[in-house]
Short mmCIF file of C-alpha atoms in Angstrom, two decimals:
data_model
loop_
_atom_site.label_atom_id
_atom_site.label_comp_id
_atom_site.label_asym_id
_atom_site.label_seq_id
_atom_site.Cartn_x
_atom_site.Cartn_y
_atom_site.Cartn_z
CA UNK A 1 0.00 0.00 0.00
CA UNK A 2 1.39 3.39 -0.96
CA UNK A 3 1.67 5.24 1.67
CA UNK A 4 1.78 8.47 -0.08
CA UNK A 5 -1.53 8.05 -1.17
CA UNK A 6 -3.05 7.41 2.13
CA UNK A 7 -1.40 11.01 3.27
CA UNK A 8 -2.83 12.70 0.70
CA UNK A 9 -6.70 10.70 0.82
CA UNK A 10 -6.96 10.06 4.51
CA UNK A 11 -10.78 10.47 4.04
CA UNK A 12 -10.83 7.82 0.88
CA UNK A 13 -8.96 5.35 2.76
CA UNK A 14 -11.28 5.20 5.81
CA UNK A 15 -14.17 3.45 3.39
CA UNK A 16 -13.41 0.21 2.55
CA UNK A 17 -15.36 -0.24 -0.46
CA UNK A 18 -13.51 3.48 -1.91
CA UNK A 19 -10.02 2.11 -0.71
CA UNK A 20 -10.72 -1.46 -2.25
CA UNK A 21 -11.56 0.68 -5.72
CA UNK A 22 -8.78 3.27 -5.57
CA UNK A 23 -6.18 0.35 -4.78
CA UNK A 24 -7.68 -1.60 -8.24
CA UNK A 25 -6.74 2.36 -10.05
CA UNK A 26 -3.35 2.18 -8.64
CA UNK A 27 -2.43 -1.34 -9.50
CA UNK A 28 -3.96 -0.98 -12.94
CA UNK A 29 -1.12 1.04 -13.50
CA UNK A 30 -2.40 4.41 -14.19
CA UNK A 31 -0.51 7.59 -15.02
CA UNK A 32 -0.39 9.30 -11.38
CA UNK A 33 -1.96 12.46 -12.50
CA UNK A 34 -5.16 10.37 -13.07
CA UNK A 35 -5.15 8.66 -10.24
CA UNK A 36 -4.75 11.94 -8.07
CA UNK A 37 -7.87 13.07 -10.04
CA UNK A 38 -9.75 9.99 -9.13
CA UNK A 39 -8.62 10.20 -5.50
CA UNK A 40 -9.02 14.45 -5.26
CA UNK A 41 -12.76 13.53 -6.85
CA UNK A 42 -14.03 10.86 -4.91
CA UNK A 43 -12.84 12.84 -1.50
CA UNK A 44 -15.04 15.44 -2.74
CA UNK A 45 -18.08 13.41 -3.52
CA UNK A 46 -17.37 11.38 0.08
CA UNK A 47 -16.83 14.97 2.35
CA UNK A 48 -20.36 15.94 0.31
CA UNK A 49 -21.99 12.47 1.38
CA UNK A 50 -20.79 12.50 4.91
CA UNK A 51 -22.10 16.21 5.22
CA UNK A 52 -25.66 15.43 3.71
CA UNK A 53 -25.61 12.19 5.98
CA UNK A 54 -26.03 9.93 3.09
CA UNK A 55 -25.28 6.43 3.01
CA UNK A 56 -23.07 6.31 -0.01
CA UNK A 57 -24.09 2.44 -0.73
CA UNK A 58 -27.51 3.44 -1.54
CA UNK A 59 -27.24 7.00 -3.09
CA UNK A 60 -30.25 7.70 -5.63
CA UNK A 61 -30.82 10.03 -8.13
CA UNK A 62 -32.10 12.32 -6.23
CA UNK A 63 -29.05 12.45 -4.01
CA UNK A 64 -26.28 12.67 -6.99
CA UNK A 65 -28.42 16.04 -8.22
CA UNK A 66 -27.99 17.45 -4.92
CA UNK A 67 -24.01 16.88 -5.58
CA UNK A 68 -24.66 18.32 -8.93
CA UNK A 69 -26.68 21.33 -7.54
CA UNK A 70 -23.53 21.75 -4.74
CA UNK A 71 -21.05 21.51 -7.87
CA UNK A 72 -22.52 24.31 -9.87
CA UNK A 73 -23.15 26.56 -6.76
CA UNK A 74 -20.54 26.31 -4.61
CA UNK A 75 -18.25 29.33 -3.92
CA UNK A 76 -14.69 29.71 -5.79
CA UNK A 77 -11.68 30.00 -3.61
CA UNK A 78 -10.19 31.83 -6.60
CA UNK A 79 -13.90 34.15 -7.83
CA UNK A 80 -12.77 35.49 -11.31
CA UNK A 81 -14.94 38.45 -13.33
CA UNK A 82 -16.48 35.98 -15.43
CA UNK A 83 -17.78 33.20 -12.57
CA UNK A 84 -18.18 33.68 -8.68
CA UNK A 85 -19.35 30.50 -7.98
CA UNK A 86 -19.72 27.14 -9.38
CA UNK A 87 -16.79 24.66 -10.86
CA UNK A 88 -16.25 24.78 -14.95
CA UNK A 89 -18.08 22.25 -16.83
CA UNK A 90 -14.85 20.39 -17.71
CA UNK A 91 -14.45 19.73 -13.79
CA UNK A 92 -17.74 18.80 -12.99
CA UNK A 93 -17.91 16.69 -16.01
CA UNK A 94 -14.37 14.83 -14.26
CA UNK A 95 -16.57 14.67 -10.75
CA UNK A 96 -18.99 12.91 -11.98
CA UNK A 97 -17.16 10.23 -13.99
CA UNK A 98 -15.23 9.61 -11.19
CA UNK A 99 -18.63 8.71 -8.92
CA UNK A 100 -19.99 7.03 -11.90
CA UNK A 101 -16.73 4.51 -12.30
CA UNK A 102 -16.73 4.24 -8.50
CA UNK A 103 -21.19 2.97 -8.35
CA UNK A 104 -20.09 0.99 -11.17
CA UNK A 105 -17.15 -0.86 -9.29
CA UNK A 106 -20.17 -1.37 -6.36
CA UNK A 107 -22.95 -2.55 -8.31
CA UNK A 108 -20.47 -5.67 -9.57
CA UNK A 109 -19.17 -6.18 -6.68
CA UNK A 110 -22.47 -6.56 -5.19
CA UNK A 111 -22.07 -4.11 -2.84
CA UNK A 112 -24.83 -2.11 -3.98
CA UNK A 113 -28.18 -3.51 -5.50
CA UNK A 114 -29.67 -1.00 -7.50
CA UNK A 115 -28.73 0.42 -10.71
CA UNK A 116 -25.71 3.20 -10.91
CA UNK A 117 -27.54 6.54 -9.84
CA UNK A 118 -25.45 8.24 -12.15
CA UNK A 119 -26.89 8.53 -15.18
CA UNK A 120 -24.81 7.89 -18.13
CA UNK A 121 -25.29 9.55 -21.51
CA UNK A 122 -24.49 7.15 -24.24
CA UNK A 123 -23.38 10.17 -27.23
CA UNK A 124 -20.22 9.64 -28.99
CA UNK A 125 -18.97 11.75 -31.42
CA UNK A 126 -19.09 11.07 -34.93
CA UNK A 127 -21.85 7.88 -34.04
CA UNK A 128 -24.61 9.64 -32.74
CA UNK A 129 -26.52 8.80 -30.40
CA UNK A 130 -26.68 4.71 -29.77
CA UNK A 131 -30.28 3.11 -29.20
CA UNK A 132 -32.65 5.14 -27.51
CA UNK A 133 -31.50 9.41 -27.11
CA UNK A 134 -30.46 9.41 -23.48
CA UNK A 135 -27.76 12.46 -22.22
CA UNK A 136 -25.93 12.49 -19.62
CA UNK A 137 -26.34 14.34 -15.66
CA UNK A 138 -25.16 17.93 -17.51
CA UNK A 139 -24.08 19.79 -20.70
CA UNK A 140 -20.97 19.16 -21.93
CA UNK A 141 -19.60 22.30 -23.11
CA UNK A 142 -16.32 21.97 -24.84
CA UNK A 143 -14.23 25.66 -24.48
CA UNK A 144 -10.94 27.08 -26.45
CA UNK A 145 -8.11 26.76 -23.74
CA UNK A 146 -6.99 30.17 -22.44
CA UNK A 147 -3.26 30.78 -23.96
CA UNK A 148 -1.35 34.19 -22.89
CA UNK A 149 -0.93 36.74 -25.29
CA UNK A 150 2.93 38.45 -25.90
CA UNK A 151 2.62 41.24 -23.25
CA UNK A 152 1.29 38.09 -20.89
CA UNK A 153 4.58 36.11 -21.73
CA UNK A 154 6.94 38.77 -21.08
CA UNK A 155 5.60 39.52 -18.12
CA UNK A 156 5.82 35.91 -16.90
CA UNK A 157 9.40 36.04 -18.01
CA UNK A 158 9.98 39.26 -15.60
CA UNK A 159 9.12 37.02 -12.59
CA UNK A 160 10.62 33.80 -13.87
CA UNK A 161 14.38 35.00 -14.22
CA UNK A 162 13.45 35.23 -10.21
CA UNK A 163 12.82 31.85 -9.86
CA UNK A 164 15.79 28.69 -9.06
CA UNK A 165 17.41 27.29 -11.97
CA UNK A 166 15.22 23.81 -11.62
CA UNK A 167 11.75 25.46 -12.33
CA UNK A 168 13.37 27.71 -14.66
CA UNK A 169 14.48 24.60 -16.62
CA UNK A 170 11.20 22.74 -16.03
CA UNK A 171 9.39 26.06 -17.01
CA UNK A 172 11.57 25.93 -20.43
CA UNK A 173 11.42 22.45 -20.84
CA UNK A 174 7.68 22.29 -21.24
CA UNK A 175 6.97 24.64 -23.05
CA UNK A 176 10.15 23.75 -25.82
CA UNK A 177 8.95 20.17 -26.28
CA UNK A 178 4.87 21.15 -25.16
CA UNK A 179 5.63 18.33 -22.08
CA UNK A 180 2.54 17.71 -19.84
CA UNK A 181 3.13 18.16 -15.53
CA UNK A 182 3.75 14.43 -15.02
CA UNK A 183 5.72 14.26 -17.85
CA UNK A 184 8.67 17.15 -17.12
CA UNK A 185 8.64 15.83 -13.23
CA UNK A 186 9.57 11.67 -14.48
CA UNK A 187 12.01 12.98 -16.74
CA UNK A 188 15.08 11.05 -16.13
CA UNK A 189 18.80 11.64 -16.49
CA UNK A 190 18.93 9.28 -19.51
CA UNK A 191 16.30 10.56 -20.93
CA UNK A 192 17.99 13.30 -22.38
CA UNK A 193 20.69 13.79 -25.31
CA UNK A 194 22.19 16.92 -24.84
CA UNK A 195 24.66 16.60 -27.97
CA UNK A 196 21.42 16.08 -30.36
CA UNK A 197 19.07 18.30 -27.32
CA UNK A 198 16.89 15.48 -27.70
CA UNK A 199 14.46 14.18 -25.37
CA UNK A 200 13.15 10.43 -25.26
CA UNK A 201 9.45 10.08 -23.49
CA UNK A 202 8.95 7.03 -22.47
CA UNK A 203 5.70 5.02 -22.44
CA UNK A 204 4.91 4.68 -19.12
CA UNK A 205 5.41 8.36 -18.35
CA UNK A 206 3.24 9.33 -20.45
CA UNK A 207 -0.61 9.54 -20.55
CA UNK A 208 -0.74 7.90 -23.73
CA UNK A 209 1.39 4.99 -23.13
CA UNK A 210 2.92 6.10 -26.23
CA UNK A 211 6.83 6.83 -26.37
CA UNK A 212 8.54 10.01 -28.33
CA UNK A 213 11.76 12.02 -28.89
CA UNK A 214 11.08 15.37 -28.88
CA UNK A 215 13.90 18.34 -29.47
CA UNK A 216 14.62 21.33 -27.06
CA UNK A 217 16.00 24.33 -28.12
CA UNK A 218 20.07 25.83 -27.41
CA UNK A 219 18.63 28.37 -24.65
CA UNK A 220 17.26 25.71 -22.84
CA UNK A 221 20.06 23.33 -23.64
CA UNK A 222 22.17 26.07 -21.40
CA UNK A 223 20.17 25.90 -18.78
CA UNK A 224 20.16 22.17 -18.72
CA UNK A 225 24.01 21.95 -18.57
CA UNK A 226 23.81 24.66 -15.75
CA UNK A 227 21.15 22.73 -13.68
CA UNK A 228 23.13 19.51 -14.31
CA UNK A 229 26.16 21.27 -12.46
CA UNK A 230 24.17 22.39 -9.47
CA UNK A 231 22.19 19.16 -9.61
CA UNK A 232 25.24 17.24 -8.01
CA UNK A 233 24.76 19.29 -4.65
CA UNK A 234 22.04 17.43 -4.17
CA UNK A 235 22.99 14.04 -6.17
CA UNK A 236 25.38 12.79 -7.79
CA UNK A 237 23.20 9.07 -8.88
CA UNK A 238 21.69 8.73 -11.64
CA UNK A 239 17.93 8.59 -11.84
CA UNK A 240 15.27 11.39 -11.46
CA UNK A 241 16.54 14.76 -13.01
CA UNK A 242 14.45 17.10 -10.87
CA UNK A 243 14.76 16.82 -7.23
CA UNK A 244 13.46 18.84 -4.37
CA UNK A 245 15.67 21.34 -2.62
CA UNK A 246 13.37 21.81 0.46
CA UNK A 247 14.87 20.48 3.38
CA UNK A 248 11.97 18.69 4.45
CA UNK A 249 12.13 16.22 0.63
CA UNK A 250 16.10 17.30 -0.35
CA UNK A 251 17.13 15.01 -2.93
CA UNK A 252 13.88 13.56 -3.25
CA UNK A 253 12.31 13.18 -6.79
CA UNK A 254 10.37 16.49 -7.27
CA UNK A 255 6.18 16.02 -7.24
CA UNK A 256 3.63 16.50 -10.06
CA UNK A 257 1.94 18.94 -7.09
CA UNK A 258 5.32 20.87 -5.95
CA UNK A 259 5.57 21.61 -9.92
CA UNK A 260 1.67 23.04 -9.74
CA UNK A 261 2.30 25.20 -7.06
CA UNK A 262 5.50 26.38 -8.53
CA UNK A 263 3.82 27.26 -11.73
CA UNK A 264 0.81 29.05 -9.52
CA UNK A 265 3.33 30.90 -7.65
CA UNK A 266 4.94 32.56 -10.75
CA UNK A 267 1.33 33.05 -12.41
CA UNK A 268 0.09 34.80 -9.06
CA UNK A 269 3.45 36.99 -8.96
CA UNK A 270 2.46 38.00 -12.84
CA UNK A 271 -1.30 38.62 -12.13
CA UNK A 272 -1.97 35.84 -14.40
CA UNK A 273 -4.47 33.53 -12.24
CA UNK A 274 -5.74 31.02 -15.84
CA UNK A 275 -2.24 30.08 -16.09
CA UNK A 276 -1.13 26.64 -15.49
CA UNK A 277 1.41 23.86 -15.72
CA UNK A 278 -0.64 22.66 -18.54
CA UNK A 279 -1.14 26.15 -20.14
CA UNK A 280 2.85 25.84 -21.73
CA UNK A 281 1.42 22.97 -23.58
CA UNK A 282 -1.29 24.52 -24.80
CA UNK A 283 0.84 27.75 -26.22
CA UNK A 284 3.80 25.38 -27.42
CA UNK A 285 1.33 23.61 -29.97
CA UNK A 286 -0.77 26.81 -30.79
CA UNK A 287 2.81 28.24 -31.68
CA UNK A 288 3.49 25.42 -34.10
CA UNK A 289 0.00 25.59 -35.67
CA UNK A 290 1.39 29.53 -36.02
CA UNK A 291 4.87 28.97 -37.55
CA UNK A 292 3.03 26.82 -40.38
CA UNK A 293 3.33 23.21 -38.98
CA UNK A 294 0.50 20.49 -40.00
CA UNK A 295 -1.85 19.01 -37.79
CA UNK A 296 -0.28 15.09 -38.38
CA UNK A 297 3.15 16.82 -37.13
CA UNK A 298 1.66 18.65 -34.44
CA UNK A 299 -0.28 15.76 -33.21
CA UNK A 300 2.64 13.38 -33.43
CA UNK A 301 4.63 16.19 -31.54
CA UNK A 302 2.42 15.82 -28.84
CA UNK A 303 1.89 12.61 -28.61
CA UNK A 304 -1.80 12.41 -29.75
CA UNK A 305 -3.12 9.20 -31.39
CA UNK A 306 -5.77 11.24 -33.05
CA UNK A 307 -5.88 14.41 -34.87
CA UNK A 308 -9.19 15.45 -33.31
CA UNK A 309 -7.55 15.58 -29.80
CA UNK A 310 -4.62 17.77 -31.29
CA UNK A 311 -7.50 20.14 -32.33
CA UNK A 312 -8.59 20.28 -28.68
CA UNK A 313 -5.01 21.98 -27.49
CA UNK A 314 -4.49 24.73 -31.00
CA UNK A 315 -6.65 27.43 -31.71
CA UNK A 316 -5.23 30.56 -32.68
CA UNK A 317 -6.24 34.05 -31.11
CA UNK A 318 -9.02 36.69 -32.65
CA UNK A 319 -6.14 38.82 -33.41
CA UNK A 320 -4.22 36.17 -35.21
CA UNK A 321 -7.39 35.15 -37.21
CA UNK A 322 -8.09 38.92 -37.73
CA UNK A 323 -5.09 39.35 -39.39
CA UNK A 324 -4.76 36.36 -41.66
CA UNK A 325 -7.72 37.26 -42.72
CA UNK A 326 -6.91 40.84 -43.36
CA UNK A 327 -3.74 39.29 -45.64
CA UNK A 328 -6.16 36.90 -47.73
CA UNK A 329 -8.76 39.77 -47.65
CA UNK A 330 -5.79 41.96 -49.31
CA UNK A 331 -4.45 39.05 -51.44
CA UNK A 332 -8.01 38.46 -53.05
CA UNK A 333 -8.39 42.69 -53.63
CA UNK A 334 -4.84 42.72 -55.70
CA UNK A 335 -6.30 39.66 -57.88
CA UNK A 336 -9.59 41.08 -58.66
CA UNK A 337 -8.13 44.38 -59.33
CA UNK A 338 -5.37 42.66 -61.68
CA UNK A 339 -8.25 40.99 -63.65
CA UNK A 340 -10.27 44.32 -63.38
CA UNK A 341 -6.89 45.79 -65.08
CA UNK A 342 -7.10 43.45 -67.41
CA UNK A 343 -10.88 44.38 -68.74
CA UNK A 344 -10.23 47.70 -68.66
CA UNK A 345 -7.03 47.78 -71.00
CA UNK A 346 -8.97 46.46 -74.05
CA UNK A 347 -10.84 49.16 -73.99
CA UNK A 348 -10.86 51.02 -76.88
CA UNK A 349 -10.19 54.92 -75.92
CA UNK A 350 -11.39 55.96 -78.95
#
């Protein structure tokens, strides 16, 4: 049993049926950022339960729309102009798969009799709707990822020249080869070439379970060969390349969470709240949609098995939409006046 897990979901771990699930997760060998999502969901929906004084085992309908009703109306630690209260869609959507998968695990295991109180909605894209039109608990609402804009960016680089020489590497890192959290933090020492600035994903850190060599560019190739130097004051083994420097976890490999609240710490000092670990990714492929580079490339880049979920991560800004289509505007005007030119010069003056 991992006991870092049990630290972290003390609640979880206190219900046998939720430990006896979340211990399946863990030896099913999934990526840990998904299996902190499970755990940080299922606390949530458990905290909710033992506040309402419901008996998990035999939730009903009725019950899970309360949880709904507390999802979309409960108060924001972090209020923004746009929403005071309420989680995003995206998060509630993640909620509420993680209670479904979690009735499903108790209905065949016996543990629980009736049906999963969860409805499910059975759309897929591309298929339609499969037997009867069903839909699942709430709207799924599918929204363009928030990017920075230039004046954003430089301002992030004021504040991160303040920051150690790890998380300025990490920071550089992912957004050079558009790495996701879990990703940068298992890098390894052998995972990276520094005479080709090459780096070499491997399967089983990634989400995908797909490995990929991915290149970095000469700035951050400096400040890998810098970080390497000071990396020895903490280790001189082989093995993880980013350990903690706290003196609490010194030497220890650095954590998926100590990189979030790195990240949030530089975004706060900027005044940039939306911006995230996962927000480098994001601008890293919208960049190479912007220099010209096609989808297949992009999505292999990133480590996408299909293009659709490439087309998730790039969209390009209203200003950089404005102006290409200013420039095809303007490219079409010179044509039609060249064949308007071209009418008009067979015309007899006489």
């Amino acid at each position: 049993m991992d006991t870092n897990w049990i630290q972290r979901f003390p609640l979880l771990y206190a219900l046998p049926a939720a430990e006896h699930w979340f211990s399946i997760q863990i030896n099913l060998g999934l990526a840990n950022a998904t299996i902190d999502a499970y755990g940080r969901n299922l606390v949530d929906y458990l905290r909710f339960c033992l506040q309402q004084s419901m008996v998990i085992e035999t939730a009903t309908r009725e019950h899970i729309a309360h949880y709904v009703h507390h999802l979309a109306n409960q108060p924001l630690a972090r209020p923004t102009a746009e929403r005071q209260v309420g989680l995003a869609n995206a998060t509630m959507q993640q909620r509420l798969v993680t209670v479904r998968l979690f009735y499903d695990f108790l209905v065949e295991e016996g543990i629980r009799t009736q049906d999963n109180p969860v409805r499910r909605g059975v759309y897929t894209p591309y298929k339609g709707f499969a037997g009867y039109r069903d839909r699942g608990l709430i709207p799924h609402y599918q929204k363009l990822p928030w990017i920075p804009s230039d004046e954003d960016w430089n301002q992030l680089m004021t504040y991160l020249k303040t920051e150690t020489l790890r998380n300025r590497l990490m920071f550089a890192l992912s957004y050079d080869a558009g790495l996701r959290r879990e990703e940068v933090c298992s890098l390894q020492t052998g995972d990276i070439d520094p005479s080709r600035r090459l780096i070499t994903l491997r399967a089983e850190a990634t989400k995908g379970r797909r490995s990929r060599v991915v290149p970095y560019s000469v700035a951050t190739g400096e400040l890998y060969m810098a970080y390497l130097r000071q990396r020895q004051s903490l280790s001189r083994n082989r093995g993880p390349l980013f350990l903690s420097e706290s003196r609490r976890n010194r030497s220890m490999p650095i954590s998926i969470w100590t990189w979030s609240k790195a990240v949030q710490t530089i975004a706060r000092k900027a005044e940039l709240l939306r911006f995230t670990s996962h927000t480098l990714r994001h601008l890293c492929l919208t960049d190479l949609a912007r220099a010209g580079w096609d989808i297949h490339e992009i999505a292999q880049f990133a480590g996408h098995r299909h293009t659709d979920t490439t087309l998730i991560y790039i969209h390009l800004s209203g200003r950089d939409l404005a102006d290409r289509f200013q420039r095809s505007m303007n490219s079409i005007h010179v044509q039609r006046l060249a064949l308007l030119h071209g009418i008009t010069s067979t015309i007899d003056p006489n």
